[in-house]
Short mmCIF file of C-alpha atoms and ligand atoms in Angstrom, two decimals:
data_model
loop_
_atom_site.label_atom_id
_atom_site.label_comp_id
_atom_site.label_asym_id
_atom_site.label_seq_id
_atom_site.Cartn_x
_atom_site.Cartn_y
_atom_site.Cartn_z
CA MET N 14 18.14 0.12 29.53
CA LEU N 15 16.48 0.83 26.17
CA GLN N 16 19.67 2.44 24.99
CA THR N 17 21.63 -0.75 25.68
CA LEU N 18 19.29 -2.51 23.26
CA LEU N 19 20.64 -0.17 20.60
CA GLN N 20 24.17 -1.45 21.09
CA SER N 21 23.46 -3.92 18.31
CA LYS N 22 22.72 -0.82 16.13
CA ASP N 23 19.47 -2.52 15.14
CA PHE N 24 16.72 0.08 15.55
CA LEU N 25 14.10 -2.23 14.04
CA SER N 26 14.68 -4.81 16.80
CA LEU N 27 14.28 -2.12 19.47
CA THR N 28 11.08 -0.98 17.74
CA LEU N 29 9.61 -4.47 17.45
CA ALA N 30 10.47 -5.25 21.08
CA ASN N 31 8.32 -2.22 22.04
CA PRO N 32 5.55 -2.16 19.41
CA GLU N 33 3.13 0.22 21.17
CA THR N 34 5.42 2.76 22.79
CA ILE N 35 8.65 3.09 24.82
CA SER N 36 8.75 3.86 28.52
CA GLU N 37 10.66 7.08 27.96
CA SER N 38 12.38 8.98 25.19
CA PHE N 39 16.18 9.14 25.31
CA SER N 40 19.10 10.87 23.63
CA PHE N 41 22.80 10.21 23.12
CA GLU N 42 25.73 11.51 21.08
CA LEU N 43 27.68 9.96 18.25
CA ALA N 44 31.27 11.10 18.90
CA ASP N 45 31.30 14.90 18.76
CA HIS N 46 29.31 15.30 15.55
CA THR N 47 25.70 14.09 15.93
CA ASP N 48 22.94 14.14 18.54
CA VAL N 49 20.52 11.23 18.37
CA HIS N 50 17.04 11.38 19.90
CA VAL N 51 14.65 8.44 20.18
CA TRP N 52 11.30 10.16 20.65
CA ASP N 53 9.13 7.05 20.64
CA THR N 54 9.04 3.52 19.31
CA GLY N 55 10.06 3.64 15.64
CA VAL N 56 10.90 7.35 15.86
CA ILE N 57 14.58 8.39 15.71
CA VAL N 58 16.14 11.76 14.89
CA PHE N 59 19.74 12.33 13.80
CA GLU N 60 20.79 15.93 14.36
CA PRO N 61 24.26 17.00 13.19
CA LYS N 62 25.89 19.59 15.41
CA GLN N 63 26.74 21.56 12.24
CA ALA N 64 23.53 21.00 10.28
CA GLY N 65 22.92 21.75 6.61
CA ASN N 66 19.74 23.41 5.34
CA LYS N 67 17.62 20.31 4.75
CA ASP N 68 15.13 18.68 7.14
CA ILE N 69 14.58 15.16 5.82
CA VAL N 70 11.86 12.68 6.85
CA LEU N 71 12.20 9.06 5.71
CA SER N 72 9.22 6.91 6.68
CA CYS N 73 8.41 3.24 6.16
CA ALA N 74 5.87 0.68 7.42
CA VAL N 75 2.87 2.98 7.25
CA HIS N 76 1.73 -0.37 5.84
CA GLY N 77 3.14 -3.10 8.08
CA ASN N 78 3.71 -5.82 5.49
CA GLU N 79 5.74 -3.61 3.12
CA THR N 80 9.09 -4.92 4.29
CA ALA N 81 11.66 -3.70 1.74
CA PRO N 82 11.34 -0.04 2.83
CA ILE N 83 11.71 -1.15 6.47
CA GLU N 84 14.94 -2.99 5.61
CA ILE N 85 16.26 0.03 3.67
CA CYS N 86 15.55 2.45 6.54
CA ASN N 87 16.94 0.10 9.16
CA GLN N 88 20.12 -0.27 7.10
CA LEU N 89 20.51 3.52 6.77
CA ILE N 90 19.98 3.88 10.55
CA LYS N 91 22.48 1.09 11.29
CA GLU N 92 25.15 2.76 9.13
CA LEU N 93 24.59 6.04 11.01
CA LEU N 94 24.73 4.37 14.44
CA GLU N 95 27.90 2.48 13.46
CA GLN N 96 29.28 5.79 12.16
CA SER N 97 30.18 4.35 8.79
CA THR N 98 28.09 7.28 7.54
CA LYS N 99 27.37 10.66 9.13
CA VAL N 100 24.36 12.92 8.57
CA LYS N 101 24.94 16.40 7.17
CA HIS N 102 21.23 17.26 7.37
CA ARG N 103 18.71 16.78 10.18
CA THR N 104 17.01 13.45 9.47
CA LEU N 105 13.91 11.88 11.05
CA PHE N 106 13.23 8.17 10.47
CA LEU N 107 9.74 6.85 11.18
CA ILE N 108 8.76 3.17 11.34
CA GLY N 109 5.04 3.75 11.02
CA ASN N 110 3.05 0.80 12.29
CA PRO N 111 5.06 -1.67 14.44
CA PRO N 112 2.03 -3.79 15.52
CA ALA N 113 1.17 -4.36 11.85
CA ILE N 114 4.80 -5.38 11.15
CA HIS N 115 4.41 -8.00 13.90
CA ASN N 116 1.14 -9.09 12.31
CA GLY N 117 2.66 -9.25 8.83
CA THR N 118 -0.33 -7.29 7.55
CA ARG N 119 -1.02 -3.97 5.81
CA PHE N 120 -2.74 -2.78 9.00
CA VAL N 121 -4.29 -4.18 12.18
CA GLU N 122 -7.62 -2.36 12.27
CA GLU N 123 -7.57 0.48 9.79
CA ASN N 124 -5.44 1.58 6.81
CA MET N 125 -3.16 4.22 8.35
CA ASN N 126 -2.59 5.96 5.02
CA ARG N 127 -6.24 7.04 5.02
CA LEU N 128 -5.92 8.75 8.43
CA PHE N 129 -3.59 11.73 7.98
CA SER N 130 -4.39 15.46 7.84
CA GLY N 131 -6.55 15.00 10.91
CA ASN N 132 -8.68 12.18 9.52
CA HIS N 133 -7.55 10.07 12.52
CA SER N 134 -9.89 12.15 14.69
CA SER N 135 -12.93 12.23 12.39
CA GLY N 136 -16.05 10.15 13.02
CA GLU N 137 -15.59 7.94 16.06
CA GLY N 138 -12.21 9.58 16.87
CA LEU N 139 -9.04 7.95 18.20
CA VAL N 140 -10.59 4.52 18.69
CA ASN N 141 -7.82 2.23 17.45
CA GLN N 142 -4.04 2.05 17.51
CA GLU N 143 -3.66 3.15 13.87
CA ARG N 144 -5.60 6.35 14.58
CA VAL N 145 -3.58 7.05 17.72
CA ARG N 146 -0.31 6.37 15.91
CA ALA N 147 -1.24 8.47 12.84
CA LYS N 148 -1.87 11.42 15.16
CA LYS N 149 1.46 10.85 16.93
CA LEU N 150 3.30 10.60 13.60
CA GLU N 151 1.78 13.94 12.58
CA ASP N 152 2.93 15.43 15.90
CA TYR N 153 6.49 14.10 15.39
CA VAL N 154 6.69 15.50 11.87
CA ASP N 155 5.38 18.85 13.14
CA ARG N 156 7.93 18.91 15.98
CA PHE N 157 10.75 17.97 13.60
CA TYR N 158 9.94 20.57 10.97
CA THR N 159 9.01 23.44 13.28
CA SER N 160 11.77 23.16 15.90
CA VAL N 161 14.30 24.92 13.65
CA THR N 162 13.98 28.35 12.13
CA GLY N 163 15.35 30.03 9.05
CA GLU N 164 15.31 29.08 5.39
CA ARG N 165 14.87 25.30 5.41
CA HIS N 166 14.33 22.76 2.64
CA ARG N 167 11.80 20.22 3.91
CA ILE N 168 11.74 16.77 2.32
CA HIS N 169 9.64 13.66 3.06
CA TYR N 170 9.90 10.34 1.21
CA ASP N 171 7.25 7.90 2.49
CA LEU N 172 8.51 4.51 1.31
CA HIS N 173 6.08 1.73 0.33
CA THR N 174 5.76 -1.35 -1.86
CA ALA N 175 2.68 -2.17 -3.95
CA ILE N 176 0.33 -5.15 -3.68
CA ARG N 177 0.53 -5.95 -7.41
CA ALA N 178 3.40 -6.19 -9.83
CA SER N 179 3.78 -3.06 -11.95
CA LYS N 180 4.74 -2.37 -15.56
CA HIS N 181 6.95 0.37 -14.06
CA GLU N 182 8.47 -1.41 -11.06
CA LYS N 183 9.31 1.70 -9.02
CA PHE N 184 7.06 4.76 -9.09
CA ALA N 185 6.11 7.72 -6.93
CA ILE N 186 2.94 9.66 -6.23
CA TYR N 187 3.40 13.43 -6.28
CA PRO N 188 0.69 14.72 -3.91
CA PHE N 189 -1.70 17.41 -5.14
CA ARG N 190 0.12 20.77 -5.19
CA HIS N 191 -2.84 23.18 -5.22
CA GLY N 192 -1.48 24.88 -8.34
CA LYS N 193 2.17 25.06 -7.22
CA PRO N 194 4.59 23.75 -9.90
CA HIS N 195 6.03 20.24 -9.84
CA LYS N 196 9.80 20.21 -9.39
CA ALA N 197 12.09 18.76 -12.08
CA GLU N 198 14.93 18.36 -9.57
CA GLN N 199 12.80 16.15 -7.31
CA ILE N 200 11.74 14.02 -10.28
CA MET N 201 15.38 13.58 -11.32
CA PHE N 202 16.36 12.70 -7.73
CA LEU N 203 13.73 9.97 -7.75
CA GLU N 204 14.89 8.84 -11.19
CA ALA N 205 18.41 8.47 -9.77
CA CYS N 206 16.85 6.31 -7.01
CA GLY N 207 15.54 4.00 -9.76
CA VAL N 208 12.03 5.46 -9.48
CA ASP N 209 11.38 6.30 -13.14
CA THR N 210 7.62 6.90 -13.06
CA ILE N 211 5.71 9.77 -11.43
CA LEU N 212 1.97 10.15 -10.89
CA PHE N 213 0.68 13.70 -10.39
CA HIS N 214 -2.27 13.58 -8.04
CA HIS N 215 -5.25 15.79 -8.88
CA GLU N 216 -6.84 16.35 -5.46
CA PRO N 217 -6.12 16.40 -1.71
CA THR N 218 -5.78 12.97 -0.05
CA THR N 219 -5.46 11.64 3.48
CA THR N 220 -1.99 10.16 2.86
CA PHE N 221 1.15 10.83 4.89
CA SER N 222 2.96 12.43 1.94
CA TYR N 223 0.10 14.87 1.27
CA PHE N 224 0.15 15.82 4.98
CA SER N 225 3.82 16.91 4.81
CA SER N 226 3.46 18.46 1.37
CA ASN N 227 0.37 20.49 2.10
CA GLY N 228 0.94 21.30 5.76
CA TYR N 229 4.67 22.00 5.73
CA GLY N 230 5.59 22.80 2.10
CA ALA N 231 7.80 19.69 2.02
CA ASP N 232 8.91 18.06 -1.19
CA ALA N 233 6.97 14.94 -0.26
CA PHE N 234 6.21 11.75 -2.16
CA THR N 235 4.72 8.33 -1.64
CA VAL N 236 7.43 6.14 -3.16
CA GLU N 237 6.54 2.61 -4.33
CA LEU N 238 9.73 0.53 -4.55
CA GLY N 239 8.40 -2.72 -6.03
CA LYS N 240 6.05 -5.51 -5.09
CA VAL N 241 5.26 -6.31 -1.46
CA ARG N 242 7.14 -9.33 -0.06
CA PRO N 243 7.69 -10.81 3.43
CA PHE N 244 10.96 -10.32 5.32
CA GLY N 245 13.68 -12.52 3.86
CA GLU N 246 12.18 -12.50 0.37
CA ASN N 247 13.30 -9.07 -0.81
CA ASP N 248 16.07 -9.01 -3.39
CA MET N 249 18.01 -6.14 -1.82
CA THR N 250 20.13 -5.73 -4.98
CA ARG N 251 17.04 -4.08 -6.50
CA PHE N 252 17.30 -1.22 -4.00
CA VAL N 253 20.98 -0.33 -4.36
CA ALA N 254 20.29 2.90 -6.30
CA THR N 255 17.66 3.96 -3.74
CA HIS N 256 19.98 3.23 -0.81
CA THR N 257 22.87 5.06 -2.50
CA MET N 258 20.83 8.18 -3.28
CA LEU N 259 19.23 8.36 0.16
CA THR N 260 22.69 8.03 1.71
CA ARG N 261 23.97 10.85 -0.49
CA LEU N 262 20.98 12.97 0.46
CA ILE N 263 21.29 12.65 4.23
CA THR N 264 25.10 12.83 4.28
CA GLY N 265 25.18 15.92 2.08
CA ALA N 266 27.20 14.24 -0.68
CA ASP N 267 26.93 15.55 -4.25
CA LEU N 268 23.69 14.17 -5.69
CA GLU N 269 25.11 14.27 -9.24
CA LEU N 270 21.64 14.73 -10.74
CA SER N 271 21.12 14.94 -14.50
CA GLU N 272 19.15 17.74 -16.12
CA PHE N 273 15.46 16.92 -16.52
CA ASP N 274 15.05 14.49 -19.41
CA ASN N 275 11.54 13.54 -20.46
CA ASP N 276 12.86 10.37 -22.11
CA LYS N 277 14.12 9.04 -18.77
CA VAL N 278 10.79 9.19 -16.94
CA ASN N 279 7.17 8.15 -17.41
CA LEU N 280 4.76 10.81 -16.22
CA TYR N 281 1.08 10.30 -15.57
CA GLN N 282 -1.71 12.59 -14.44
CA VAL N 283 -4.41 11.16 -12.17
CA CYS N 284 -7.67 11.81 -14.04
CA ARG N 285 -10.05 10.32 -11.48
CA VAL N 286 -10.26 8.09 -8.44
CA ILE N 287 -12.96 5.41 -8.51
CA ASN N 288 -14.36 4.64 -5.08
CA LYS N 289 -16.17 1.50 -4.00
CA ASN N 290 -19.82 2.46 -3.39
CA HIS N 291 -21.44 -0.98 -3.06
CA ASP N 292 -20.48 -4.27 -1.43
CA ASP N 293 -20.65 -6.08 -4.77
CA PHE N 294 -17.96 -3.91 -6.44
CA ALA N 295 -15.98 -6.18 -8.80
CA PHE N 296 -13.27 -5.56 -11.40
CA ASN N 297 -13.64 -6.94 -14.88
CA PHE N 298 -10.01 -8.06 -15.17
CA ALA N 299 -7.84 -10.76 -13.64
CA ASN N 300 -6.15 -10.44 -10.27
CA ASP N 301 -2.71 -10.67 -11.84
CA VAL N 302 -3.17 -7.67 -14.16
CA GLU N 303 -0.30 -5.28 -13.47
CA ASN N 304 -0.38 -1.67 -12.36
CA PHE N 305 -0.24 0.70 -15.39
CA ARG N 306 -2.14 -1.67 -17.71
CA SER N 307 -4.26 0.57 -19.92
CA PHE N 308 -7.76 -0.03 -21.22
CA PRO N 309 -9.59 1.51 -24.22
CA LYS N 310 -12.54 3.91 -24.15
CA GLY N 311 -15.82 2.16 -23.39
CA TYR N 312 -14.19 -0.87 -21.72
CA VAL N 313 -16.22 -1.99 -18.71
CA LEU N 314 -13.62 -1.75 -15.97
CA ALA N 315 -15.83 -2.71 -13.05
CA THR N 316 -19.41 -3.33 -12.03
CA GLU N 317 -21.27 -2.43 -8.84
CA GLY N 318 -24.87 -2.03 -7.76
CA GLY N 319 -26.05 -3.13 -11.21
CA GLU N 320 -24.06 -0.30 -12.89
CA LYS N 321 -21.05 -0.47 -15.22
CA VAL N 322 -17.94 1.65 -14.61
CA LYS N 323 -16.47 2.41 -18.04
CA ILE N 324 -13.25 3.90 -19.40
CA GLU N 325 -14.00 7.51 -20.38
CA HIS N 326 -10.87 8.65 -22.27
CA GLU N 327 -9.23 7.11 -25.38
CA GLU N 328 -6.95 5.13 -23.06
CA GLU N 329 -6.73 5.11 -19.27
CA ALA N 330 -4.19 3.22 -17.15
CA ILE N 331 -4.94 1.72 -13.75
CA VAL N 332 -2.95 1.81 -10.54
CA PHE N 333 -3.68 0.20 -7.13
CA PRO N 334 -6.86 -1.65 -8.13
CA ASN N 335 -8.27 -3.23 -4.98
CA ALA N 336 -11.88 -4.33 -4.50
CA ASN N 337 -11.13 -5.79 -1.07
CA ILE N 338 -11.63 -2.51 0.80
CA PRO N 339 -14.44 -0.94 2.84
CA VAL N 340 -17.31 0.77 1.00
CA GLY N 341 -16.46 4.46 0.54
CA GLN N 342 -12.72 3.94 0.01
CA ARG N 343 -10.59 4.19 -3.14
CA ALA N 344 -10.88 1.12 -5.39
CA VAL N 345 -8.54 2.27 -8.18
CA ILE N 346 -6.72 5.35 -9.46
CA MET N 347 -7.09 6.15 -13.18
CA LEU N 348 -4.20 7.71 -15.12
CA LEU N 349 -3.55 9.58 -18.34
CA PRO N 350 -0.03 9.88 -19.79
CA VAL N 351 1.55 13.36 -19.62
CA ALA N 352 3.42 14.16 -22.85
CA GLU N 353 4.75 17.64 -22.09
CA PRO N 354 5.03 18.35 -18.39
CA VAL N 355 5.15 21.87 -16.97
CA LEU N 356 7.89 21.78 -14.34
CA GLU N 357 9.80 24.25 -12.25
O1 LIG V 410 -0.72 -1.66 -4.18
C1 LIG V 410 -1.71 -1.12 -3.70
O2 LIG V 410 -2.87 -1.42 -4.07
C2 LIG V 410 -1.57 -0.06 -2.64
C3 LIG V 410 -0.16 0.42 -2.45
C4 LIG V 410 -0.19 1.59 -1.49
O3 LIG V 410 -0.19 1.39 -0.32
N1 LIG V 410 -0.28 2.80 -2.03
C5 LIG V 410 -0.48 3.98 -1.25
C6 LIG V 410 -0.51 5.18 -2.16
C7 LIG V 410 -0.63 6.48 -1.40
C8 LIG V 410 -0.77 7.71 -2.29
O4 LIG V 410 -1.68 7.75 -3.12
O5 LIG V 410 0.05 8.64 -2.14
C9 LIG V 410 -1.79 3.85 -0.51
O6 LIG V 410 -2.73 3.28 -1.07
O7 LIG V 410 -1.87 4.31 0.63
ZN1 LIG V 411 1.83 1.03 1.16
#
């Protein structure tokens, strides 16, 4: 029954028709070359019978209103189901938060990207659907990565769009590596996707990409593909390079990557994360200020609890400023440019 819904090759429709879960998982074959498994709502695995060495996770809709990544993933899935493309590498697609997609909101009860690495079960435990789903997504990633043995190259691109416009339209967050080197090849793959700006995180986080990076040694990134827009308002021509490179990746085509070139990318190091500690936290700049705007030393960036939060370095750039969050959560990430990166 569920499988017949996939005859239209529209996995997003199947997912949105069953936002909480599906009655049972199911599997089928694409000709004689690929096994397909639907493990849950929004969870589909393509497994080539002659698989290459990569295990690739592509996730979207960890934030429900970030529609462009959902459209990109659904298109990639459709092309695979129609057999106009064929995976060479095992590939898991995850549509993170279907109820929030229905709602047209970032989340229903709690920001899912603050719940990974077990944070879903901290405090009051699995009390809402985002917590339950975050735990299930962790379990699916674990099952996907650990069900094959041997020398595997694990990859996870968690696709998002940002609330604000950005000086660098497409950028990626490289989760904290605990001293392991950052990889030039990954940066150049992202550059070929049109993602020309990388932020090196300086500490562990509760994001999905950090979960795969830290727990499974995956080359994992949070990838921001532009500004958030509702369905029907995305200019899909802006994602052609991303779609092309992800297709090449999963189908095992030549990636045709250039050598690392510092002039082609903008690299930033996270120097600190400013959390909201009081209800009256307020930024001292307009709502339409873009991500990556920099401010000079001494500038009063924000105020809260009668205190001023000032810029500490000669120049610091901002990303993801958001005062409309619960006390205790991240209000903004502060960045310093990296002139000479140390890469592997
Ligand atoms: O635009 C914003 O303010 C937020 C965009 C967003 O959802 N960003 C991710 C970044 C995750 C990471 O740091 O790897 C998030 O806040 O969850
Ligand atoms: Zn997001």
